[in-house]
mmCIF file of C-alpha atoms in Angstrom:
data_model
loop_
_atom_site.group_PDB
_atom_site.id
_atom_site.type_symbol
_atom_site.label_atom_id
_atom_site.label_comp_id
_atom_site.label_asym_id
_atom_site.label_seq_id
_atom_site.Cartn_x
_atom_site.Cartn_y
_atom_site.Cartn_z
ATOM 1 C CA UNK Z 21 9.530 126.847 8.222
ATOM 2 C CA UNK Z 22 7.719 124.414 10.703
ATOM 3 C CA UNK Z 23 9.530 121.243 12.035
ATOM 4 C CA UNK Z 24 7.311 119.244 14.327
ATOM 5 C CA UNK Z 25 8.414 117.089 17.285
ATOM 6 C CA UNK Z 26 8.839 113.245 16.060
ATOM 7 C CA UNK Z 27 5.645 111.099 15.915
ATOM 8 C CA UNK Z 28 5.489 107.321 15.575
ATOM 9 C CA UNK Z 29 3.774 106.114 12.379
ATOM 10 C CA UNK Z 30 0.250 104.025 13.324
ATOM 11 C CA UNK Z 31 1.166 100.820 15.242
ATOM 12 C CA UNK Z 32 -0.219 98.631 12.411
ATOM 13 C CA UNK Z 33 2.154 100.578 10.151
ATOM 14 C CA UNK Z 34 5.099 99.839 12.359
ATOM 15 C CA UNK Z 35 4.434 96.378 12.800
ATOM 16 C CA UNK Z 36 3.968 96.050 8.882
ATOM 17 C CA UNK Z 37 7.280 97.462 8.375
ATOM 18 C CA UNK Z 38 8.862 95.682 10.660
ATOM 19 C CA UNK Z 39 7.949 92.306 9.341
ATOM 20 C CA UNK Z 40 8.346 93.367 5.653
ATOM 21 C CA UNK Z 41 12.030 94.601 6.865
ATOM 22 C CA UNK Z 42 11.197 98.166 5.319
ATOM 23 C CA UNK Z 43 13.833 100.475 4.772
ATOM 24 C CA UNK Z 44 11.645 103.383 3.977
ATOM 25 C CA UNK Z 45 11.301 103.415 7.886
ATOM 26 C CA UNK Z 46 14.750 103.387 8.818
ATOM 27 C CA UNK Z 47 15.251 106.717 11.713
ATOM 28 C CA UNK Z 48 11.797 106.720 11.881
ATOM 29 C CA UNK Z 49 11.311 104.200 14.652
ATOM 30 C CA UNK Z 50 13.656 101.450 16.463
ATOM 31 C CA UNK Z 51 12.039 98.019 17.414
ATOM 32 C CA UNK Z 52 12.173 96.841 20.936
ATOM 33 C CA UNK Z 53 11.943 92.724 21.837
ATOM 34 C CA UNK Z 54 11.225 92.542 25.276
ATOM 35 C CA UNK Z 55 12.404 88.713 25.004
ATOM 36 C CA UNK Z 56 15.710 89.944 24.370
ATOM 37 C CA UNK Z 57 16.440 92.823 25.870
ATOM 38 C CA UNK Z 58 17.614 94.011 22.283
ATOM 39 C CA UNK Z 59 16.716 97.136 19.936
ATOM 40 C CA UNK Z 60 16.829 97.267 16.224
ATOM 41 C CA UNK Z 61 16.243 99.116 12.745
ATOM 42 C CA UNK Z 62 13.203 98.171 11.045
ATOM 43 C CA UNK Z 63 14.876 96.634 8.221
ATOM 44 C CA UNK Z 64 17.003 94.472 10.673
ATOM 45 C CA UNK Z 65 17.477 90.960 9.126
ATOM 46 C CA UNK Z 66 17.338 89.252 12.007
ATOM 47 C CA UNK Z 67 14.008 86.605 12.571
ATOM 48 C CA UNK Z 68 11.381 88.998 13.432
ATOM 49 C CA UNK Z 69 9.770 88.791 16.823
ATOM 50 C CA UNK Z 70 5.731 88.072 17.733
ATOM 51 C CA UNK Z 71 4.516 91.285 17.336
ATOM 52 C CA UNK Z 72 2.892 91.032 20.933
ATOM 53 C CA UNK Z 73 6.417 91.102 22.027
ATOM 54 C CA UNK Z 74 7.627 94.092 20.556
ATOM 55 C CA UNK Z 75 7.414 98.296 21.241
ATOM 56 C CA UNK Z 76 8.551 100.987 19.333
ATOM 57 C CA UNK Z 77 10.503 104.116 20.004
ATOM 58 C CA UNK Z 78 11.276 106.986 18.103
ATOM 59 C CA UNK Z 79 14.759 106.947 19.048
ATOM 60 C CA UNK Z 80 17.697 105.125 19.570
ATOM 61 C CA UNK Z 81 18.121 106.759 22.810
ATOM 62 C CA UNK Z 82 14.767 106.130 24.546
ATOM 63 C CA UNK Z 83 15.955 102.425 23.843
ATOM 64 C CA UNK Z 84 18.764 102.986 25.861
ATOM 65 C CA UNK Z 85 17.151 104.400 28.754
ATOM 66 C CA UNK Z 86 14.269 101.571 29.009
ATOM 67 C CA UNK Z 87 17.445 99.041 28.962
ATOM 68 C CA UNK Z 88 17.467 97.614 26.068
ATOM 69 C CA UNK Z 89 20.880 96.866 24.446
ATOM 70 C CA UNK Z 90 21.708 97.688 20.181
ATOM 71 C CA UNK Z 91 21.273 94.608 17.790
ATOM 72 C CA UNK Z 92 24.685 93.339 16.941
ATOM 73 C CA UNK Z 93 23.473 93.018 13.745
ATOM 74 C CA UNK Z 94 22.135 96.165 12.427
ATOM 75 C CA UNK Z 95 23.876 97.778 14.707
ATOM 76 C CA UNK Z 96 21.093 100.379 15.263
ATOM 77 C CA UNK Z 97 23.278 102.876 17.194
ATOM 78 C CA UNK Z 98 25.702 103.663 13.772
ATOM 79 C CA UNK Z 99 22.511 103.554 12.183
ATOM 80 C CA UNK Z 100 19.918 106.445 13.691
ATOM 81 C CA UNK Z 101 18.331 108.580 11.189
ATOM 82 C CA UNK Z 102 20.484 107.155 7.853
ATOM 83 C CA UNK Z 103 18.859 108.732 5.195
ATOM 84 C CA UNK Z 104 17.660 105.122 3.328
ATOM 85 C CA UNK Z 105 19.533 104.001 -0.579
ATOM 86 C CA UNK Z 106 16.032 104.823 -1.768
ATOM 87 C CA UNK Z 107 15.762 109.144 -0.244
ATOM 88 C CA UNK Z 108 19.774 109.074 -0.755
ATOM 89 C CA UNK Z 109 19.624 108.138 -4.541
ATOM 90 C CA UNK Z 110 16.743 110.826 -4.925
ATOM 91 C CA UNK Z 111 18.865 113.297 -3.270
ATOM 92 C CA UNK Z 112 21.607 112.685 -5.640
ATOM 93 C CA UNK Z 113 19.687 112.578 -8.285
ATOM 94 C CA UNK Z 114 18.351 116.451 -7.409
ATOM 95 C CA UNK Z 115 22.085 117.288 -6.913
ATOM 96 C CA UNK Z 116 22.675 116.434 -10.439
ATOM 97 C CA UNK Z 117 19.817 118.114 -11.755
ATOM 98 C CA UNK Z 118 18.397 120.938 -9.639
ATOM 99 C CA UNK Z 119 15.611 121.972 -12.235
ATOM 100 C CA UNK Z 120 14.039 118.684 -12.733
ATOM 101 C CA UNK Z 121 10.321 118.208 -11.555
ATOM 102 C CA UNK Z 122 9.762 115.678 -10.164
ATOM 103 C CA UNK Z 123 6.225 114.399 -10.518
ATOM 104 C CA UNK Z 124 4.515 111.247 -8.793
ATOM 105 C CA UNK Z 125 4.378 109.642 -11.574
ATOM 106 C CA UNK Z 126 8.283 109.580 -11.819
ATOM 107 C CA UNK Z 127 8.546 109.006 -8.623
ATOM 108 C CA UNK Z 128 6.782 105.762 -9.235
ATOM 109 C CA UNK Z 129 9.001 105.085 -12.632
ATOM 110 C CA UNK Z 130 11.898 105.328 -9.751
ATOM 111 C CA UNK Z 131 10.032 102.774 -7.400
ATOM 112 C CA UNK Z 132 9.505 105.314 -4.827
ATOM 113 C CA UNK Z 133 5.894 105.195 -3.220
ATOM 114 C CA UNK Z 134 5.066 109.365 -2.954
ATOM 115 C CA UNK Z 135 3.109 108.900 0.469
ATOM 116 C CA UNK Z 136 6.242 107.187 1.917
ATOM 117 C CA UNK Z 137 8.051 110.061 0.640
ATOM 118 C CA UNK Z 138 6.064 112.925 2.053
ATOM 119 C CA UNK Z 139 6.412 111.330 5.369
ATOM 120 C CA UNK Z 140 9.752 110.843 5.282
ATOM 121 C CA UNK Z 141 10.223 114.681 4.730
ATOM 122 C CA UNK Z 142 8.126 115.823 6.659
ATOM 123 C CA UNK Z 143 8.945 113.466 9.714
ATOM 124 C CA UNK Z 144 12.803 114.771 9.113
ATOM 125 C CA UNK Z 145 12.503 118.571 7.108
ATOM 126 C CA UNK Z 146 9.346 119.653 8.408
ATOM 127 C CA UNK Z 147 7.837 119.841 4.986
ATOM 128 C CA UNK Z 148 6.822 117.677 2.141
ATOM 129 C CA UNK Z 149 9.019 116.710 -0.440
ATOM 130 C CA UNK Z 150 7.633 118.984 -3.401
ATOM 131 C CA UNK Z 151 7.672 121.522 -0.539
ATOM 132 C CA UNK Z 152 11.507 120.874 -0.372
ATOM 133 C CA UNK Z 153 12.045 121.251 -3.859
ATOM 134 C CA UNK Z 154 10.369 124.567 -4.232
ATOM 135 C CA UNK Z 155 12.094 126.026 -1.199
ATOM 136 C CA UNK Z 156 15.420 124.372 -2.735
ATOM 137 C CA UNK Z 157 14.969 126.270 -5.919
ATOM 138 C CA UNK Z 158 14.216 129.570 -4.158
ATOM 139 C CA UNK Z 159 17.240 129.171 -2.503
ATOM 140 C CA UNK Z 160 18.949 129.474 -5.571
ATOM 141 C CA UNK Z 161 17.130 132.041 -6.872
ATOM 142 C CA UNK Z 162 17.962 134.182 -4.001
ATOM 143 C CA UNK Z 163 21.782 133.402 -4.056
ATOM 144 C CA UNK Z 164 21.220 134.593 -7.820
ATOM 145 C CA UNK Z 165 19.598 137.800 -6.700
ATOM 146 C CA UNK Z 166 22.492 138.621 -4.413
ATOM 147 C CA UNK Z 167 25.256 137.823 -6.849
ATOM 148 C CA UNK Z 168 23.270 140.523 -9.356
ATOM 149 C CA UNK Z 169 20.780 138.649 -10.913
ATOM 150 C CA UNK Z 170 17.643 140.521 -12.506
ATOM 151 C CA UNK Z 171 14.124 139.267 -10.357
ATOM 152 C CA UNK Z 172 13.285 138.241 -14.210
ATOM 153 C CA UNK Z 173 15.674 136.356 -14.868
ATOM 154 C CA UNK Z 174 15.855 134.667 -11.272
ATOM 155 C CA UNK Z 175 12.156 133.939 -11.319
ATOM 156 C CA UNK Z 176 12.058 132.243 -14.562
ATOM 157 C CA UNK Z 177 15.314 130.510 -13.881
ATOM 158 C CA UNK Z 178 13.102 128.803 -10.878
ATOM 159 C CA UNK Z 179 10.709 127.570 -13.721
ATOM 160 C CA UNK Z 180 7.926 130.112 -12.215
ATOM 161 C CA UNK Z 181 5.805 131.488 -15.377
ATOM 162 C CA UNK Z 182 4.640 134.415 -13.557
ATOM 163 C CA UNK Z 183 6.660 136.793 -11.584
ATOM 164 C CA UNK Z 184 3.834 137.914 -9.279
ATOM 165 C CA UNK Z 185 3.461 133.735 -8.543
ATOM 166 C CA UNK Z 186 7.626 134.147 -8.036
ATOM 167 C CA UNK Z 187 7.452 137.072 -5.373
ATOM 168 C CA UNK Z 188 4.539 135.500 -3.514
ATOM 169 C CA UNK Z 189 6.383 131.901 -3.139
ATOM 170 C CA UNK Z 190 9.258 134.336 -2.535
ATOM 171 C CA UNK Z 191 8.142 136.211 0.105
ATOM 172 C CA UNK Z 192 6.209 133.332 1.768
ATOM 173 C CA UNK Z 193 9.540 131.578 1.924
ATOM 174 C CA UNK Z 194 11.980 133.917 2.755
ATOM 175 C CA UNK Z 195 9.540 136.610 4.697
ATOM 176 C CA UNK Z 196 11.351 139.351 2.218
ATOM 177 C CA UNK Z 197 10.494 140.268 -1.071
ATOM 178 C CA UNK Z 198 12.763 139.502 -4.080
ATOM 179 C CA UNK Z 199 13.602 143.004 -4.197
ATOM 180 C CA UNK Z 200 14.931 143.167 -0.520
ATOM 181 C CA UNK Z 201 16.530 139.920 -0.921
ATOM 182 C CA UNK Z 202 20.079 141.364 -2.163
ATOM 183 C CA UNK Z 203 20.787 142.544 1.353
ATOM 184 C CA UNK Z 204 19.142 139.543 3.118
ATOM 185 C CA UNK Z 205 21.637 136.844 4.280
ATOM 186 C CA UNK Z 206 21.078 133.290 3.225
ATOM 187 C CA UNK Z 207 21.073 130.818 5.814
ATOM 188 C CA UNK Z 208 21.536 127.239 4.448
ATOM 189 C CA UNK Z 209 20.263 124.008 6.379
ATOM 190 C CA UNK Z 210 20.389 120.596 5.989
ATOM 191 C CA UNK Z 211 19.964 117.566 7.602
ATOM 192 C CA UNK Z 212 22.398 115.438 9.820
ATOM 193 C CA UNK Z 213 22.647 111.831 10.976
ATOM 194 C CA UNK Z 214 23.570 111.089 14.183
ATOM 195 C CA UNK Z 215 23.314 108.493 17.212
ATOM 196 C CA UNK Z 216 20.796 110.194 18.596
ATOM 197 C CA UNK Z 217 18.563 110.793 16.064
ATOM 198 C CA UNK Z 218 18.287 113.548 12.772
ATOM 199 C CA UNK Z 219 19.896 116.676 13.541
ATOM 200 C CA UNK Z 220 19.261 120.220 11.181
ATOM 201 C CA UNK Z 221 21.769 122.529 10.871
ATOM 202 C CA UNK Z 222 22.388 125.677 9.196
ATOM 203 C CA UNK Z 223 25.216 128.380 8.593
ATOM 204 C CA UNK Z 224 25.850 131.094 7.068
ATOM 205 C CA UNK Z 225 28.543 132.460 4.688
ATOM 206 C CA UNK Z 226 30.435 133.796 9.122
ATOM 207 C CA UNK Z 227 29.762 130.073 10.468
ATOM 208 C CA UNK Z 228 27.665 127.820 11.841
ATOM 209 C CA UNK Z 229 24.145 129.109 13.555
ATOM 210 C CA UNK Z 230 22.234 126.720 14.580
ATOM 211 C CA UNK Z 231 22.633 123.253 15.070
ATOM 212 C CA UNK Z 232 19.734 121.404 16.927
ATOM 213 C CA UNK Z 233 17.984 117.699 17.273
ATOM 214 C CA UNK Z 234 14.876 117.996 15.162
ATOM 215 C CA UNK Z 235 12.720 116.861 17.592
ATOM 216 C CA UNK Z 236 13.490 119.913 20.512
ATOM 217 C CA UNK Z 237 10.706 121.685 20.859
ATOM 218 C CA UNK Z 238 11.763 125.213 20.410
ATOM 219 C CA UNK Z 239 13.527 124.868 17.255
ATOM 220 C CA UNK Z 240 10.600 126.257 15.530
ATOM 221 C CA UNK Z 241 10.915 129.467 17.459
ATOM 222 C CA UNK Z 242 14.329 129.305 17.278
ATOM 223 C CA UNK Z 243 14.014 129.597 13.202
ATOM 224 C CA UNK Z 244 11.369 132.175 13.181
ATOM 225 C CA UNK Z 245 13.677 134.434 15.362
ATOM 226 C CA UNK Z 246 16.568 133.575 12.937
ATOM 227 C CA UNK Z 247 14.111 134.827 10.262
ATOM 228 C CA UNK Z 248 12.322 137.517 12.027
ATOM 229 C CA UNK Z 249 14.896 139.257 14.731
ATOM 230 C CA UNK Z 250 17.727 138.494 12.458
ATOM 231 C CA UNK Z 251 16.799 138.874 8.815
ATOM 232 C CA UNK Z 252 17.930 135.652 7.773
ATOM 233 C CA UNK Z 253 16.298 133.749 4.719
ATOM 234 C CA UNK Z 254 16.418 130.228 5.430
ATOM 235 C CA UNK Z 255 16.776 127.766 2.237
ATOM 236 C CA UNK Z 256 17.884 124.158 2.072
ATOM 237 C CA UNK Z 257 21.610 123.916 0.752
ATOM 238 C CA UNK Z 258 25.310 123.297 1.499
ATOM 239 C CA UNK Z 259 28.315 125.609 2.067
ATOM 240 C CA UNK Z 260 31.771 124.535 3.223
ATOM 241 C CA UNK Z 261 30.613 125.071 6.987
ATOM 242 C CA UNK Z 262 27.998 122.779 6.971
ATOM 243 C CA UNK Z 263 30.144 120.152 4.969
ATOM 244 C CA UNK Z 264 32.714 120.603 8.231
ATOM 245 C CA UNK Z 265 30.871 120.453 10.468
ATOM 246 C CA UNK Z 266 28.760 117.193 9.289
ATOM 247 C CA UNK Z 267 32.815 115.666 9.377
ATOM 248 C CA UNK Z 268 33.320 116.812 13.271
ATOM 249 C CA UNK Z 269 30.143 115.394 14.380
ATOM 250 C CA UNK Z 270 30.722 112.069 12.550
ATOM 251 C CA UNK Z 271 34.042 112.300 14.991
ATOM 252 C CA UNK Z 272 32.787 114.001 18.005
ATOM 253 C CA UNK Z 273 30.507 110.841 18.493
ATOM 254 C CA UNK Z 274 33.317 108.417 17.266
ATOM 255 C CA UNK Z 275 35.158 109.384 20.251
ATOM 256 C CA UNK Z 276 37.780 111.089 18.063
ATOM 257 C CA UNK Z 277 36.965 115.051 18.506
ATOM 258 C CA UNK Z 278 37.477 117.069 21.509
ATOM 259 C CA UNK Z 279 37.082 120.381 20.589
ATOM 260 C CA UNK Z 280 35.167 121.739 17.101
ATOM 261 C CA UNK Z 281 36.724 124.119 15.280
ATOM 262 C CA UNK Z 282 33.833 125.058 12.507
ATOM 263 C CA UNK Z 283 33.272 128.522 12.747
ATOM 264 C CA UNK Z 284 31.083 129.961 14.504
ATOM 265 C CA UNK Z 285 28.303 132.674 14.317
ATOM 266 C CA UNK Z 286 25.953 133.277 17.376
ATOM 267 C CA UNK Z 287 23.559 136.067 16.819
ATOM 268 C CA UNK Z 288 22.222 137.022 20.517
ATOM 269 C CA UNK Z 289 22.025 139.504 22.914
ATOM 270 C CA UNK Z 290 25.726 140.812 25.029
ATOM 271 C CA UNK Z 291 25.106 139.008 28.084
ATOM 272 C CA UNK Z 292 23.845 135.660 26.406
ATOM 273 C CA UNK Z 293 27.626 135.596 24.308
ATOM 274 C CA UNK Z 294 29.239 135.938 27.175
ATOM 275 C CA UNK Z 295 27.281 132.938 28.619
ATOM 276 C CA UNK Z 296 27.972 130.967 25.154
ATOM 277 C CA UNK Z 297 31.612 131.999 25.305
ATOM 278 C CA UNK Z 298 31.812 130.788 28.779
ATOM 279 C CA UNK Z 299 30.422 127.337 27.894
ATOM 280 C CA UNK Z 300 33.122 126.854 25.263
ATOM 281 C CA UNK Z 301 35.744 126.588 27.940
ATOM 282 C CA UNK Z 302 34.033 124.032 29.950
ATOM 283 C CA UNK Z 303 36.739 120.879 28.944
ATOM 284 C CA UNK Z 304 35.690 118.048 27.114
ATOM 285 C CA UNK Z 305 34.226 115.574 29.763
ATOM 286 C CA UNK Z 306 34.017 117.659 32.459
ATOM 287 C CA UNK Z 307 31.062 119.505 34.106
ATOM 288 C CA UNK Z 308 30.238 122.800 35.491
ATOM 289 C CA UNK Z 309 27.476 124.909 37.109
ATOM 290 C CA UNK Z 310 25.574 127.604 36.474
ATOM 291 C CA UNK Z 311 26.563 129.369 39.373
ATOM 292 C CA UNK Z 312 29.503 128.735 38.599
ATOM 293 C CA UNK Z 313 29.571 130.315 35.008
ATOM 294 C CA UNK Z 314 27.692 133.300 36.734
ATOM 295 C CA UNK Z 315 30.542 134.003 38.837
ATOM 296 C CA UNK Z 316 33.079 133.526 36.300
ATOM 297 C CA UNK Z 317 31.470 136.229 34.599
ATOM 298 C CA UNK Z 318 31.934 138.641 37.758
ATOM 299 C CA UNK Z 319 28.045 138.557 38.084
ATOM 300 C CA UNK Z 320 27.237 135.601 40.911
ATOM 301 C CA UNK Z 321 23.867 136.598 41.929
ATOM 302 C CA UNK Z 322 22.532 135.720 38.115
ATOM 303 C CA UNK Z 323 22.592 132.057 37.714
ATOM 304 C CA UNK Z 324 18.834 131.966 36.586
ATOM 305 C CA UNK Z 325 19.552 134.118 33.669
ATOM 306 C CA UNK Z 326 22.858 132.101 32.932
ATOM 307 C CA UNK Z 327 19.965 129.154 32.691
ATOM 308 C CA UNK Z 328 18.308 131.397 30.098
ATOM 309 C CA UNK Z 329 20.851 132.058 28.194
ATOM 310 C CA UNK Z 330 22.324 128.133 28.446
ATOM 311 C CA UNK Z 331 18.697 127.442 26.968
ATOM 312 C CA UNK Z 332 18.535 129.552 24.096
ATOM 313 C CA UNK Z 333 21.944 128.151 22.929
ATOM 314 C CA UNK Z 334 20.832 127.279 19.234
ATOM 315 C CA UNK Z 335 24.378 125.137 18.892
ATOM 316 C CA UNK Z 336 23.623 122.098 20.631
ATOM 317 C CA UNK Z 337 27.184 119.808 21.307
ATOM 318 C CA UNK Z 338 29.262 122.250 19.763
ATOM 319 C CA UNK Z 339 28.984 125.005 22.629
ATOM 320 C CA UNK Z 340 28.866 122.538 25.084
ATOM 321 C CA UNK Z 341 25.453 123.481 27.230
ATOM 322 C CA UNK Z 342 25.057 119.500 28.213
ATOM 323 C CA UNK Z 343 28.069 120.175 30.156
ATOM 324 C CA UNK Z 344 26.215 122.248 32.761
ATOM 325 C CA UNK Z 345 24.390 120.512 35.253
ATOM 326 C CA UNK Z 346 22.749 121.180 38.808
ATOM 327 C CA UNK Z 347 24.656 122.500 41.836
ATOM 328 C CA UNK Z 348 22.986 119.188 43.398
ATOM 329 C CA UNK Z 349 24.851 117.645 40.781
ATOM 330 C CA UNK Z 350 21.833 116.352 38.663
ATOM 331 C CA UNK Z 351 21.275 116.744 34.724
ATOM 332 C CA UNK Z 352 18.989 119.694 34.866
ATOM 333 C CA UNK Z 353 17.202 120.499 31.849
ATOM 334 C CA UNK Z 354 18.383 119.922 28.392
ATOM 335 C CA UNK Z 355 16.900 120.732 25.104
ATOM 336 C CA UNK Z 356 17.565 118.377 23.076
ATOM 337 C CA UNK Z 357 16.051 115.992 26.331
ATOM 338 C CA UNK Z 358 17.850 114.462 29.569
ATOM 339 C CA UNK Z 359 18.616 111.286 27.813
ATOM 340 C CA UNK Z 360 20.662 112.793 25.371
ATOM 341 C CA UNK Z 361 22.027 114.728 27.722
ATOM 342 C CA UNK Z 362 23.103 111.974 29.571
ATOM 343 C CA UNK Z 363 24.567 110.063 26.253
ATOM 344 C CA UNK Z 364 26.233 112.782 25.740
ATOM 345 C CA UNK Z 365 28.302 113.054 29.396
ATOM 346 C CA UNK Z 366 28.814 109.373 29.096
ATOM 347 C CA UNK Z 367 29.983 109.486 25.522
ATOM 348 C CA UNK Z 368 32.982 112.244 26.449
ATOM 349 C CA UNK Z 369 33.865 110.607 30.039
ATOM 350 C CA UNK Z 370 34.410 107.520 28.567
ATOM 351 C CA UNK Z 371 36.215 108.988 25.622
ATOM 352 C CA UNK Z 372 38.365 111.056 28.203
ATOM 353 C CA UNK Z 373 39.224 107.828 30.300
ATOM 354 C CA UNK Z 374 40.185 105.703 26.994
ATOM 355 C CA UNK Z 375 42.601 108.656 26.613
ATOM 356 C CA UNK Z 376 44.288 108.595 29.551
ATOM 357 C CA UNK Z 377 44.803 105.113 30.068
ATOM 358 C CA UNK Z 378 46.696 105.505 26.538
ATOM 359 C CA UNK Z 379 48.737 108.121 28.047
ATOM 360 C CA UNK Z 380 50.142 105.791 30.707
#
């Protein structure tokens, strides 16, 4: 599975879209008037600006840090990353019929372009549409194969003619073969929307494992460890931890969660758990150290490997590593990228203050 760090579109492209108010764009890129001081989605409705007076961003956030303030309009902030009515009724339509192919031509016959669509897949799944559907499939072919299914049965099932054509999309998949699959554990991902941009995150039947920005640049590693150090086949799907914990972000950045309670499973070494499981106390809109978390653990002297094992947290927001910051007092590093990081502290303060001013 390869995810690549967000990349603008072509400027022409962007400007295009723009003007034609595109919503085939929408999460892709935010447009910036420097007239106005104001961001928007593509598809805003507002009267477009002279081109000449516009830049573009990949996300809402980099916006926000070069001072420009949401559209009131679009509201571009509630918006980030919405899958667009076009991707969502295609979705839908693949939740209602899992086996259908779906060729370009009837993509077409369901006015969606199929070069628009491979970007927008692989710009927010790391892989092309088709790619997605064949992956989907083998998903369910493998929760087949652990429930008892025959590799027949569950090969054909997946409309594959061949079974040698089955174990070799199999294997390339999953990095097992078929027949080692009944003692593999599935780890389901999909996609999230968020403020900040799209979010993947996956659990398995214990919890939630990963949940990361799609742009940080070690989720890739992070997923081939999953896969490699962990024996985890990765497929796209839902389970009821995902489901929850799509709910509790929706909240978290509402301002109406202060604690998650999805559950959780964090595959890592002894010492990095006990790092993760100190991170989970840190209180909602409040800060610590690492050298602080290093001597909370009885072990003051290692507040570089606390760092470590703060940035190989694969559970970005829900064990709180944005809460740590420098003994200086500064943001430090952050995965998922200081701005965020700082969104994130300002989003809980201010969340924290509007609660107890209610309190009085």
């Amino acid at each position: 599975m390869n995810i690549p760090a967000a990349v603008l579109p072509p400027h022409a492209e962007m400007v295009r879209a723009m003007l034609e108010r595109d919503t085939a764009y929408e999460g892709v890129f935010f447009t910036a008037v420097k007239t106005t001081g104001i961001f928007c989605r593509p598809s805003c409705t507002a009267r477009k600006p002279k081109p000449e007076n516009v830049e573009f961003f990949a996300h809402a956030d980099e916006c926000l840090c070069a001072g420009y303030r949401a559209c009131l309009r679009c509201k571009p902030l509630d918006a980030a990353a919405i899958a667009p009515d076009w991707v969502q009724r295609l979705l839908n339509a693949v939740d209602a019929d899992p086996e259908r192919r779906w060729s370009d031509a009837q993509l077409l016959a369901e006015g969606i372009e199929p070069l628009k669509l491979r970007r927008w897949f692989k710009q927010h799944f790391g892989m092309t549409f088709h790619a997605w559907l064949r992956t989907r499939r083998l998903g369910m072919a493998l929760g087949g194969i652990r429930q008892g299914t025959s590799i027949d049965h569950a090969a054909f099932d997946s409309g594959y003619e061949s079974l040698s054509g089955f174990r070799d999309a199999f294997q390339k998949s999953f990095h097992i073969t078929p027949g080692r699959a009944a003692n593999s554990e599935p780890l389901l991902f999909t996609r999230l929307t968020t403020p900040l941009g799209p979010m993947i995150a996956m659990a398995e039947r214990r919890g939630l494992v990963l949940l990361e920005f799609l742009d940080r640049p070690a989720l890739t590693r992070e997923v081939e460890a999953l896969q490699n150090r962990y024996g985890y086949a990765v497929a796209p799907g839902h389970n009821a931890h995902l489901q929850q914990i799509e709910v509790q972000l929706a909240d978290y950045f509402a301002g109406k969660l202060t604690q998650f309670s999805v559950p959780l499973h964090l595959p890592g070494s002894a010492f990095a758990r006990e790092v993760w499981a100190a991170l989970l106390q840190i209180p909602y809109g409040h800060t610590s150290t690492y050298g602080a978390i290093a001597a909370g653990l009885g072990k003051p002297g290692a507040s570089r490997a606390v760092g470590l094992a703060n940035g190989h947290n694969r559970l970005s927001i829900v064990v709180p590593c944005h809460r740590v910051i420098g003994a200086d007092g500064s943001l430090t590093g952050y995965g998922g990228g200081q701005p965020r990081k700082a969104f994130l502290l300002r989003l809980e303060n201010a969340a924290l203050q509007m609660t107890q001013q209610l309190a009085f």
